[in-house]
PDB file of C-alpha atoms in Angstrom:
ATOM      1  CA  MET A   1     192.757 148.542  49.194  1.00  0.00           C
ATOM      2  CA  ALA A   2     190.770 145.885  47.299  1.00  0.00           C
ATOM      3  CA  PHE A   3     190.631 142.382  48.816  1.00  0.00           C
ATOM      4  CA  SER A   4     191.561 139.472  46.524  1.00  0.00           C
ATOM      5  CA  HIS A   5     190.495 136.665  48.836  1.00  0.00           C
ATOM      6  CA  PRO A   6     187.446 134.800  47.457  1.00  0.00           C
ATOM      7  CA  LEU A   7     185.562 135.400  50.674  1.00  0.00           C
ATOM      8  CA  PHE A   8     185.709 139.123  50.038  1.00  0.00           C
ATOM      9  CA  ARG A   9     184.102 138.901  46.629  1.00  0.00           C
ATOM     10  CA  PRO A  10     180.587 140.443  46.486  1.00  0.00           C
ATOM     11  CA  THR A  11     178.042 137.818  47.420  1.00  0.00           C
ATOM     12  CA  LYS A  12     175.014 137.380  49.601  1.00  0.00           C
ATOM     13  CA  PRO A  13     175.605 137.570  53.392  1.00  0.00           C
ATOM     14  CA  PHE A  14     174.280 134.061  54.085  1.00  0.00           C
ATOM     15  CA  CYS A  15     176.758 132.656  51.528  1.00  0.00           C
ATOM     16  CA  ILE A  16     179.653 134.325  53.365  1.00  0.00           C
ATOM     17  CA  ILE A  17     178.547 132.874  56.689  1.00  0.00           C
ATOM     18  CA  ARG A  18     178.354 129.415  55.125  1.00  0.00           C
ATOM     19  CA  ARG A  19     181.865 129.763  53.720  1.00  0.00           C
ATOM     20  CA  LEU A  20     183.220 130.915  57.059  1.00  0.00           C
ATOM     21  CA  MET A  21     181.725 127.864  58.722  1.00  0.00           C
ATOM     22  CA  ILE A  22     183.236 125.329  56.320  1.00  0.00           C
ATOM     23  CA  LEU A  23     186.483 127.002  55.302  1.00  0.00           C
ATOM     24  CA  ARG A  24     189.327 127.401  57.739  1.00  0.00           C
ATOM     25  CA  TYR A  25     191.857 128.226  55.162  1.00  0.00           C
ATOM     26  CA  HIS A  26     192.213 128.451  51.446  1.00  0.00           C
ATOM     27  CA  ARG A  27     195.124 127.011  49.478  1.00  0.00           C
ATOM     28  CA  ARG A  28     196.340 128.766  46.387  1.00  0.00           C
ATOM     29  CA  GLY A  29     199.617 128.125  44.548  1.00  0.00           C
ATOM     30  CA  GLY A  30     200.975 125.930  47.332  1.00  0.00           C
ATOM     31  CA  MET A  31     200.627 128.714  49.908  1.00  0.00           C
ATOM     32  CA  THR A  32     198.167 128.722  52.798  1.00  0.00           C
ATOM     33  CA  ASN A  33     196.231 131.921  53.276  1.00  0.00           C
ATOM     34  CA  ARG A  34     194.711 131.568  56.693  1.00  0.00           C
ATOM     35  CA  LEU A  35     191.705 133.746  57.377  1.00  0.00           C
ATOM     36  CA  SER A  36     191.743 135.282  60.794  1.00  0.00           C
ATOM     37  CA  TRP A  37     188.466 134.819  62.659  1.00  0.00           C
ATOM     38  CA  ALA A  38     188.957 138.291  64.120  1.00  0.00           C
ATOM     39  CA  GLY A  39     188.176 139.729  60.694  1.00  0.00           C
ATOM     40  CA  ILE A  40     184.789 138.027  60.384  1.00  0.00           C
ATOM     41  CA  PRO A  41     182.730 140.966  61.762  1.00  0.00           C
ATOM     42  CA  LEU A  42     184.442 143.361  59.348  1.00  0.00           C
ATOM     43  CA  LEU A  43     183.872 140.927  56.506  1.00  0.00           C
ATOM     44  CA  PHE A  44     180.202 140.557  57.354  1.00  0.00           C
ATOM     45  CA  LEU A  45     179.690 144.321  57.496  1.00  0.00           C
ATOM     46  CA  ALA A  46     181.450 144.795  54.178  1.00  0.00           C
ATOM     47  CA  ALA A  47     179.296 142.135  52.549  1.00  0.00           C
ATOM     48  CA  CYS A  48     176.081 143.584  53.937  1.00  0.00           C
ATOM     49  CA  SER A  49     176.842 147.112  52.804  1.00  0.00           C
ATOM     50  CA  LEU A  50     174.595 148.010  49.911  1.00  0.00           C
ATOM     51  CA  PRO A  51     174.763 151.070  47.680  1.00  0.00           C
ATOM     52  CA  PRO A  52     172.259 153.773  48.701  1.00  0.00           C
ATOM     53  CA  ALA A  53     168.957 153.619  46.852  1.00  0.00           C
ATOM     54  CA  ASN A  54     167.874 156.490  44.626  1.00  0.00           C
ATOM     55  CA  VAL A  55     165.219 158.135  46.753  1.00  0.00           C
ATOM     56  CA  LYS A  56     162.984 160.672  45.022  1.00  0.00           C
ATOM     57  CA  VAL A  57     162.187 163.603  47.265  1.00  0.00           C
ATOM     58  CA  PRO A  58     158.573 164.693  46.676  1.00  0.00           C
ATOM     59  CA  THR A  59     158.091 168.215  45.401  1.00  0.00           C
ATOM     60  CA  PRO A  60     156.551 170.350  48.153  1.00  0.00           C
ATOM     61  CA  PRO A  61     153.217 171.988  47.350  1.00  0.00           C
ATOM     62  CA  PRO A  62     153.398 175.644  46.300  1.00  0.00           C
ATOM     63  CA  ALA A  63     153.227 178.097  49.151  1.00  0.00           C
ATOM     64  CA  PRO A  64     150.180 180.340  49.435  1.00  0.00           C
ATOM     65  CA  SER A  65     150.660 183.778  47.895  1.00  0.00           C
ATOM     66  CA  GLY A  66     149.623 185.587  51.063  1.00  0.00           C
ATOM     67  CA  VAL A  67     146.344 186.767  49.517  1.00  0.00           C
ATOM     68  CA  SER A  68     143.524 185.434  51.662  1.00  0.00           C
ATOM     69  CA  GLN A  69     139.875 185.865  52.565  1.00  0.00           C
ATOM     70  CA  THR A  70     137.905 184.735  55.602  1.00  0.00           C
ATOM     71  CA  GLY A  71     134.188 184.062  55.714  1.00  0.00           C
ATOM     72  CA  THR A  72     131.482 181.422  55.408  1.00  0.00           C
ATOM     73  CA  ALA A  73     131.606 178.519  52.956  1.00  0.00           C
ATOM     74  CA  SER A  74     128.762 176.388  51.665  1.00  0.00           C
ATOM     75  CA  TRP A  75     128.680 173.407  49.304  1.00  0.00           C
ATOM     76  CA  TYR A  76     126.604 172.404  46.286  1.00  0.00           C
ATOM     77  CA  GLY A  77     126.178 169.032  44.671  1.00  0.00           C
ATOM     78  CA  PRO A  78     123.451 166.772  43.259  1.00  0.00           C
ATOM     79  CA  GLY A  79     121.197 169.494  41.849  1.00  0.00           C
ATOM     80  CA  PHE A  80     124.032 170.900  39.718  1.00  0.00           C
ATOM     81  CA  HIS A  81     125.922 167.700  38.882  1.00  0.00           C
ATOM     82  CA  GLY A  82     126.378 167.357  35.118  1.00  0.00           C
ATOM     83  CA  ARG A  83     125.509 170.975  34.330  1.00  0.00           C
ATOM     84  CA  PRO A  84     127.884 173.514  32.724  1.00  0.00           C
ATOM     85  CA  THR A  85     129.773 175.832  35.060  1.00  0.00           C
ATOM     86  CA  ALA A  86     130.657 179.466  34.378  1.00  0.00           C
ATOM     87  CA  SER A  87     133.971 178.273  32.932  1.00  0.00           C
ATOM     88  CA  GLY A  88     132.208 175.978  30.471  1.00  0.00           C
ATOM     89  CA  VAL A  89     133.429 172.848  32.246  1.00  0.00           C
ATOM     90  CA  ILE A  90     130.716 170.367  33.214  1.00  0.00           C
ATOM     91  CA  TYR A  91     130.262 170.358  36.977  1.00  0.00           C
ATOM     92  CA  ASP A  92     131.329 167.105  38.632  1.00  0.00           C
ATOM     93  CA  GLN A  93     130.477 166.996  42.319  1.00  0.00           C
ATOM     94  CA  HIS A  94     133.206 164.390  42.869  1.00  0.00           C
ATOM     95  CA  GLU A  95     135.990 166.729  41.706  1.00  0.00           C
ATOM     96  CA  LEU A  96     137.794 169.201  43.978  1.00  0.00           C
ATOM     97  CA  THR A  97     136.360 172.435  42.594  1.00  0.00           C
ATOM     98  CA  ALA A  98     134.562 175.504  43.885  1.00  0.00           C
ATOM     99  CA  ALA A  99     132.585 178.575  42.903  1.00  0.00           C
ATOM    100  CA  HIS A 100     133.734 182.073  43.844  1.00  0.00           C
ATOM    101  CA  GLN A 101     132.264 185.442  42.968  1.00  0.00           C
ATOM    102  CA  THR A 102     135.407 187.316  41.911  1.00  0.00           C
ATOM    103  CA  LEU A 103     138.519 185.122  41.704  1.00  0.00           C
ATOM    104  CA  PRO A 104     139.628 184.429  38.108  1.00  0.00           C
ATOM    105  CA  LEU A 105     138.357 181.126  36.781  1.00  0.00           C
ATOM    106  CA  GLY A 106     141.128 178.547  37.006  1.00  0.00           C
ATOM    107  CA  THR A 107     142.575 179.974  40.228  1.00  0.00           C
ATOM    108  CA  ARG A 108     143.794 177.355  42.709  1.00  0.00           C
ATOM    109  CA  VAL A 109     143.102 178.083  46.366  1.00  0.00           C
ATOM    110  CA  MET A 110     143.631 176.384  49.710  1.00  0.00           C
ATOM    111  CA  VAL A 111     140.471 176.274  51.811  1.00  0.00           C
ATOM    112  CA  THR A 112     140.802 175.653  55.553  1.00  0.00           C
ATOM    113  CA  ASN A 113     137.944 174.738  57.858  1.00  0.00           C
ATOM    114  CA  LEU A 114     138.490 177.015  60.853  1.00  0.00           C
ATOM    115  CA  ASP A 115     136.445 174.702  63.089  1.00  0.00           C
ATOM    116  CA  ASN A 116     138.581 171.566  62.695  1.00  0.00           C
ATOM    117  CA  GLY A 117     141.748 172.735  60.902  1.00  0.00           C
ATOM    118  CA  LYS A 118     141.243 170.513  57.835  1.00  0.00           C
ATOM    119  CA  SER A 119     142.413 171.939  54.505  1.00  0.00           C
ATOM    120  CA  ILE A 120     141.826 171.112  50.855  1.00  0.00           C
ATOM    121  CA  GLU A 121     143.091 172.566  47.574  1.00  0.00           C
ATOM    122  CA  VAL A 122     140.388 173.345  45.011  1.00  0.00           C
ATOM    123  CA  THR A 123     140.168 174.974  41.584  1.00  0.00           C
ATOM    124  CA  ILE A 124     137.743 177.834  40.966  1.00  0.00           C
ATOM    125  CA  ASN A 125     135.688 176.949  37.881  1.00  0.00           C
ATOM    126  CA  ASP A 126     132.282 178.467  38.636  1.00  0.00           C
ATOM    127  CA  ARG A 127     130.606 181.635  39.912  1.00  0.00           C
ATOM    128  CA  GLY A 128     128.805 181.911  43.234  1.00  0.00           C
ATOM    129  CA  PRO A 129     127.672 181.612  45.936  1.00  0.00           C
ATOM    130  CA  PHE A 130     124.837 184.089  45.620  1.00  0.00           C
ATOM    131  CA  ALA A 131     123.493 183.677  49.154  1.00  0.00           C
ATOM    132  CA  LYS A 132     124.255 186.681  51.323  1.00  0.00           C
ATOM    133  CA  GLY A 133     127.247 186.358  53.639  1.00  0.00           C
ATOM    134  CA  ARG A 134     128.940 183.427  51.867  1.00  0.00           C
ATOM    135  CA  ILE A 135     132.277 183.691  50.092  1.00  0.00           C
ATOM    136  CA  ILE A 136     132.772 180.288  48.435  1.00  0.00           C
ATOM    137  CA  ASP A 137     130.671 177.336  47.279  1.00  0.00           C
ATOM    138  CA  LEU A 138     132.556 174.033  47.446  1.00  0.00           C
ATOM    139  CA  SER A 139     131.916 170.854  45.497  1.00  0.00           C
ATOM    140  CA  TYR A 140     130.486 167.870  47.354  1.00  0.00           C
ATOM    141  CA  ALA A 141     133.901 166.149  47.361  1.00  0.00           C
ATOM    142  CA  ALA A 142     135.650 169.202  48.809  1.00  0.00           C
ATOM    143  CA  GLY A 143     132.919 169.725  51.385  1.00  0.00           C
ATOM    144  CA  GLN A 144     133.107 166.091  52.448  1.00  0.00           C
ATOM    145  CA  THR A 145     136.880 166.341  52.914  1.00  0.00           C
ATOM    146  CA  LEU A 146     136.470 169.404  55.123  1.00  0.00           C
ATOM    147  CA  GLY A 147     133.732 167.729  57.178  1.00  0.00           C
ATOM    148  CA  MET A 148     130.961 170.183  56.315  1.00  0.00           C
ATOM    149  CA  ILE A 149     128.303 168.050  54.616  1.00  0.00           C
ATOM    150  CA  GLY A 150     126.298 167.753  57.837  1.00  0.00           C
ATOM    151  CA  PRO A 151     126.535 171.369  59.058  1.00  0.00           C
ATOM    152  CA  GLY A 152     126.065 172.770  55.544  1.00  0.00           C
ATOM    153  CA  THR A 153     128.150 175.879  56.183  1.00  0.00           C
ATOM    154  CA  ILE A 154     131.446 176.423  57.998  1.00  0.00           C
ATOM    155  CA  PRO A 155     133.843 179.297  58.698  1.00  0.00           C
ATOM    156  CA  VAL A 156     136.818 179.105  56.324  1.00  0.00           C
ATOM    157  CA  ARG A 157     139.984 180.839  55.258  1.00  0.00           C
ATOM    158  CA  ILE A 158     140.740 180.985  51.526  1.00  0.00           C
ATOM    159  CA  GLU A 159     144.387 181.359  50.454  1.00  0.00           C
ATOM    160  CA  VAL A 160     145.337 181.917  46.818  1.00  0.00           C
ATOM    161  CA  ILE A 161     147.959 179.405  45.634  1.00  0.00           C
ATOM    162  CA  ASP A 162     148.065 180.058  41.891  1.00  0.00           C
ATOM    163  CA  SER A 163     146.061 182.598  39.896  1.00  0.00           C
ATOM    164  CA  GLY A 164     147.709 181.890  36.549  1.00  0.00           C
ATOM    165  CA  PRO A 165     148.410 185.008  34.464  1.00  0.00           C
ATOM    166  CA  TYR A 166     146.345 187.217  36.768  1.00  0.00           C
ATOM    167  CA  LYS A 167     147.988 189.212  39.542  1.00  0.00           C
ATOM    168  CA  ILE A 168     145.807 189.389  42.628  1.00  0.00           C
ATOM    169  CA  ALA A 169     146.604 191.845  45.402  1.00  0.00           C
ATOM    170  CA  THR A 170     143.336 191.390  47.283  1.00  0.00           C
ATOM    171  CA  ILE A 171     140.218 189.264  46.883  1.00  0.00           C
ATOM    172  CA  ARG A 172     137.308 191.470  45.925  1.00  0.00           C
ATOM    173  CA  SER A 173     133.928 190.845  47.486  1.00  0.00           C
ATOM    174  CA  SER A 174     132.058 191.539  44.236  1.00  0.00           C
ATOM    175  CA  LEU A 175     132.684 191.849  40.501  1.00  0.00           C
ATOM    176  CA  ASP A 176     132.207 194.775  38.172  1.00  0.00           C
ATOM    177  CA  TYR A 177     130.696 194.222  34.739  1.00  0.00           C
ATOM    178  CA  THR A 178     130.977 195.893  31.368  1.00  0.00           C
ATOM    179  CA  LEU A 179     129.161 195.529  28.048  1.00  0.00           C
ATOM    180  CA  GLN A 180     131.044 194.464  24.943  1.00  0.00           C
ATOM    181  CA  ALA A 181     129.563 195.509  21.625  1.00  0.00           C
ATOM    182  CA  GLY A 182     132.155 193.968  19.340  1.00  0.00           C
ATOM    183  CA  SER A 183     135.717 192.793  18.839  1.00  0.00           C
ATOM    184  CA  PHE A 184     137.778 193.610  15.735  1.00  0.00           C
ATOM    185  CA  THR A 185     141.225 192.955  14.336  1.00  0.00           C
ATOM    186  CA  ASP A 186     141.054 196.334  12.557  1.00  0.00           C
ATOM    187  CA  VAL A 187     141.159 199.285  14.944  1.00  0.00           C
ATOM    188  CA  GLU A 188     139.355 201.508  12.408  1.00  0.00           C
ATOM    189  CA  ASN A 189     136.287 199.262  12.499  1.00  0.00           C
ATOM    190  CA  ALA A 190     136.356 199.390  16.286  1.00  0.00           C
ATOM    191  CA  GLN A 191     136.470 203.192  16.148  1.00  0.00           C
ATOM    192  CA  LYS A 192     133.449 203.307  13.809  1.00  0.00           C
ATOM    193  CA  LEU A 193     131.362 201.210  16.194  1.00  0.00           C
ATOM    194  CA  LYS A 194     132.456 203.319  19.136  1.00  0.00           C
ATOM    195  CA  ASP A 195     131.294 206.483  17.346  1.00  0.00           C
ATOM    196  CA  GLN A 196     127.926 204.908  16.498  1.00  0.00           C
ATOM    197  CA  LEU A 197     127.367 203.902  20.120  1.00  0.00           C
ATOM    198  CA  ALA A 198     128.325 207.329  21.431  1.00  0.00           C
ATOM    199  CA  LYS A 199     125.762 208.913  19.103  1.00  0.00           C
ATOM    200  CA  SER A 200     122.963 206.435  19.823  1.00  0.00           C
ATOM    201  CA  TYR A 201     123.537 206.009  23.552  1.00  0.00           C
ATOM    202  CA  PRO A 202     125.057 209.224  24.967  1.00  0.00           C
ATOM    203  CA  GLN A 203     123.924 208.514  28.550  1.00  0.00           C
ATOM    204  CA  ILE A 204     126.784 206.018  28.938  1.00  0.00           C
ATOM    205  CA  PRO A 205     129.940 208.147  28.782  1.00  0.00           C
ATOM    206  CA  ASP A 206     132.394 205.319  29.388  1.00  0.00           C
ATOM    207  CA  ILE A 207     132.759 203.922  25.861  1.00  0.00           C
ATOM    208  CA  SER A 208     136.266 202.743  25.078  1.00  0.00           C
ATOM    209  CA  ILE A 209     138.383 200.560  22.832  1.00  0.00           C
ATOM    210  CA  VAL A 210     140.185 197.942  24.913  1.00  0.00           C
ATOM    211  CA  PRO A 211     143.025 196.154  23.096  1.00  0.00           C
ATOM    212  CA  LEU A 212     143.685 192.474  23.644  1.00  0.00           C
ATOM    213  CA  PHE A 213     147.074 191.275  22.451  1.00  0.00           C
ATOM    214  CA  ALA A 214     146.802 187.569  21.721  1.00  0.00           C
ATOM    215  CA  LYS A 215     149.593 185.267  20.575  1.00  0.00           C
ATOM    216  CA  ASP A 216     149.166 185.788  16.837  1.00  0.00           C
ATOM    217  CA  THR A 217     146.474 188.462  16.524  1.00  0.00           C
ATOM    218  CA  ASN A 218     145.592 191.766  18.155  1.00  0.00           C
ATOM    219  CA  TYR A 219     141.946 192.404  18.971  1.00  0.00           C
ATOM    220  CA  TYR A 220     140.265 195.737  19.628  1.00  0.00           C
ATOM    221  CA  ARG A 221     137.201 195.348  21.819  1.00  0.00           C
ATOM    222  CA  VAL A 222     134.527 198.020  22.040  1.00  0.00           C
ATOM    223  CA  GLN A 223     133.260 198.126  25.614  1.00  0.00           C
ATOM    224  CA  LEU A 224     131.007 200.510  27.468  1.00  0.00           C
ATOM    225  CA  GLY A 225     130.001 201.150  31.034  1.00  0.00           C
ATOM    226  CA  THR A 226     131.043 199.806  34.404  1.00  0.00           C
ATOM    227  CA  PHE A 227     128.326 198.171  36.472  1.00  0.00           C
ATOM    228  CA  SER A 228     128.640 196.801  39.994  1.00  0.00           C
ATOM    229  CA  ASP A 229     125.298 195.002  39.678  1.00  0.00           C
ATOM    230  CA  ARG A 230     124.896 192.380  36.964  1.00  0.00           C
ATOM    231  CA  ARG A 231     121.159 193.031  36.773  1.00  0.00           C
ATOM    232  CA  GLU A 232     121.862 196.655  35.917  1.00  0.00           C
ATOM    233  CA  ALA A 233     124.262 195.520  33.198  1.00  0.00           C
ATOM    234  CA  GLU A 234     121.579 193.185  31.818  1.00  0.00           C
ATOM    235  CA  ARG A 235     119.040 196.022  31.725  1.00  0.00           C
ATOM    236  CA  HIS A 236     121.369 198.260  29.690  1.00  0.00           C
ATOM    237  CA  ALA A 237     122.257 195.354  27.408  1.00  0.00           C
ATOM    238  CA  GLN A 238     118.568 194.789  26.630  1.00  0.00           C
ATOM    239  CA  GLN A 239     118.050 198.482  25.852  1.00  0.00           C
ATOM    240  CA  LEU A 240     121.001 198.520  23.459  1.00  0.00           C
ATOM    241  CA  ALA A 241     119.869 195.296  21.805  1.00  0.00           C
ATOM    242  CA  ARG A 242     116.503 196.902  21.013  1.00  0.00           C
ATOM    243  CA  LYS A 243     118.411 199.673  19.224  1.00  0.00           C
ATOM    244  CA  GLY A 244     120.295 197.168  17.109  1.00  0.00           C
ATOM    245  CA  PHE A 245     123.426 196.784  19.211  1.00  0.00           C
ATOM    246  CA  PRO A 246     123.630 193.239  20.640  1.00  0.00           C
ATOM    247  CA  MET A 247     125.811 193.117  23.738  1.00  0.00           C
ATOM    248  CA  ILE A 248     127.859 190.590  25.669  1.00  0.00           C
ATOM    249  CA  ILE A 249     128.123 191.053  29.436  1.00  0.00           C
ATOM    250  CA  MET A 250     131.768 190.771  30.482  1.00  0.00           C
ATOM    251  CA  GLU A 251     133.430 190.582  33.878  1.00  0.00           C
ATOM    252  CA  LYS A 252     135.695 193.559  34.417  1.00  0.00           C
TER     253      LYS A 252
END
């Protein structure tokens, strides 16, 4: 039931207290409407009740995918600051990024320092580390957050959070490489190049046409060989280039 007495109209609490102190009754239309002092606590509570505020609940961070890797992490900074990374992005040691040997560029991972329990989310935008026994190279900012600038290396656990369009079942310890001789929108041109390569370079049996279906155009890429060592891939690429077939080394 709505109250019609003026004291029950919405107002500030201190105004109600003032009215209660100076008003014993209120006359209206020749009738006396006496306010019972027993109702003051109820009146005060009603006046002080405010509508609930709209509280925004923060979105929880995405849960790790369950794909993880454990090993030794290092960090890199001043000597590489301002230089291009493997992704083409200029390295900024103050950003939360990292280098990994096999994870797709752009992958977001959670890195946990197993010595102190500190964690940080970073984006993979570079390749490395190339020192034996290390699994990830963190930016200076990420390393500082994890408390590893002094020690230089720490034991870590890497957990994949988001790998974009790539589906990752396990984290590989090393990459395979292939050589790409050309990319065509016409599959017949791709077939011609494949035949030329097979004739000129028969010692590499794995020559194939790999389609790439883009948004508006289909591409047919001529690729050959699978190499676990990048230096081996570079050696074959140089040999083919001398025969008139320039190559691009691709991660496979």
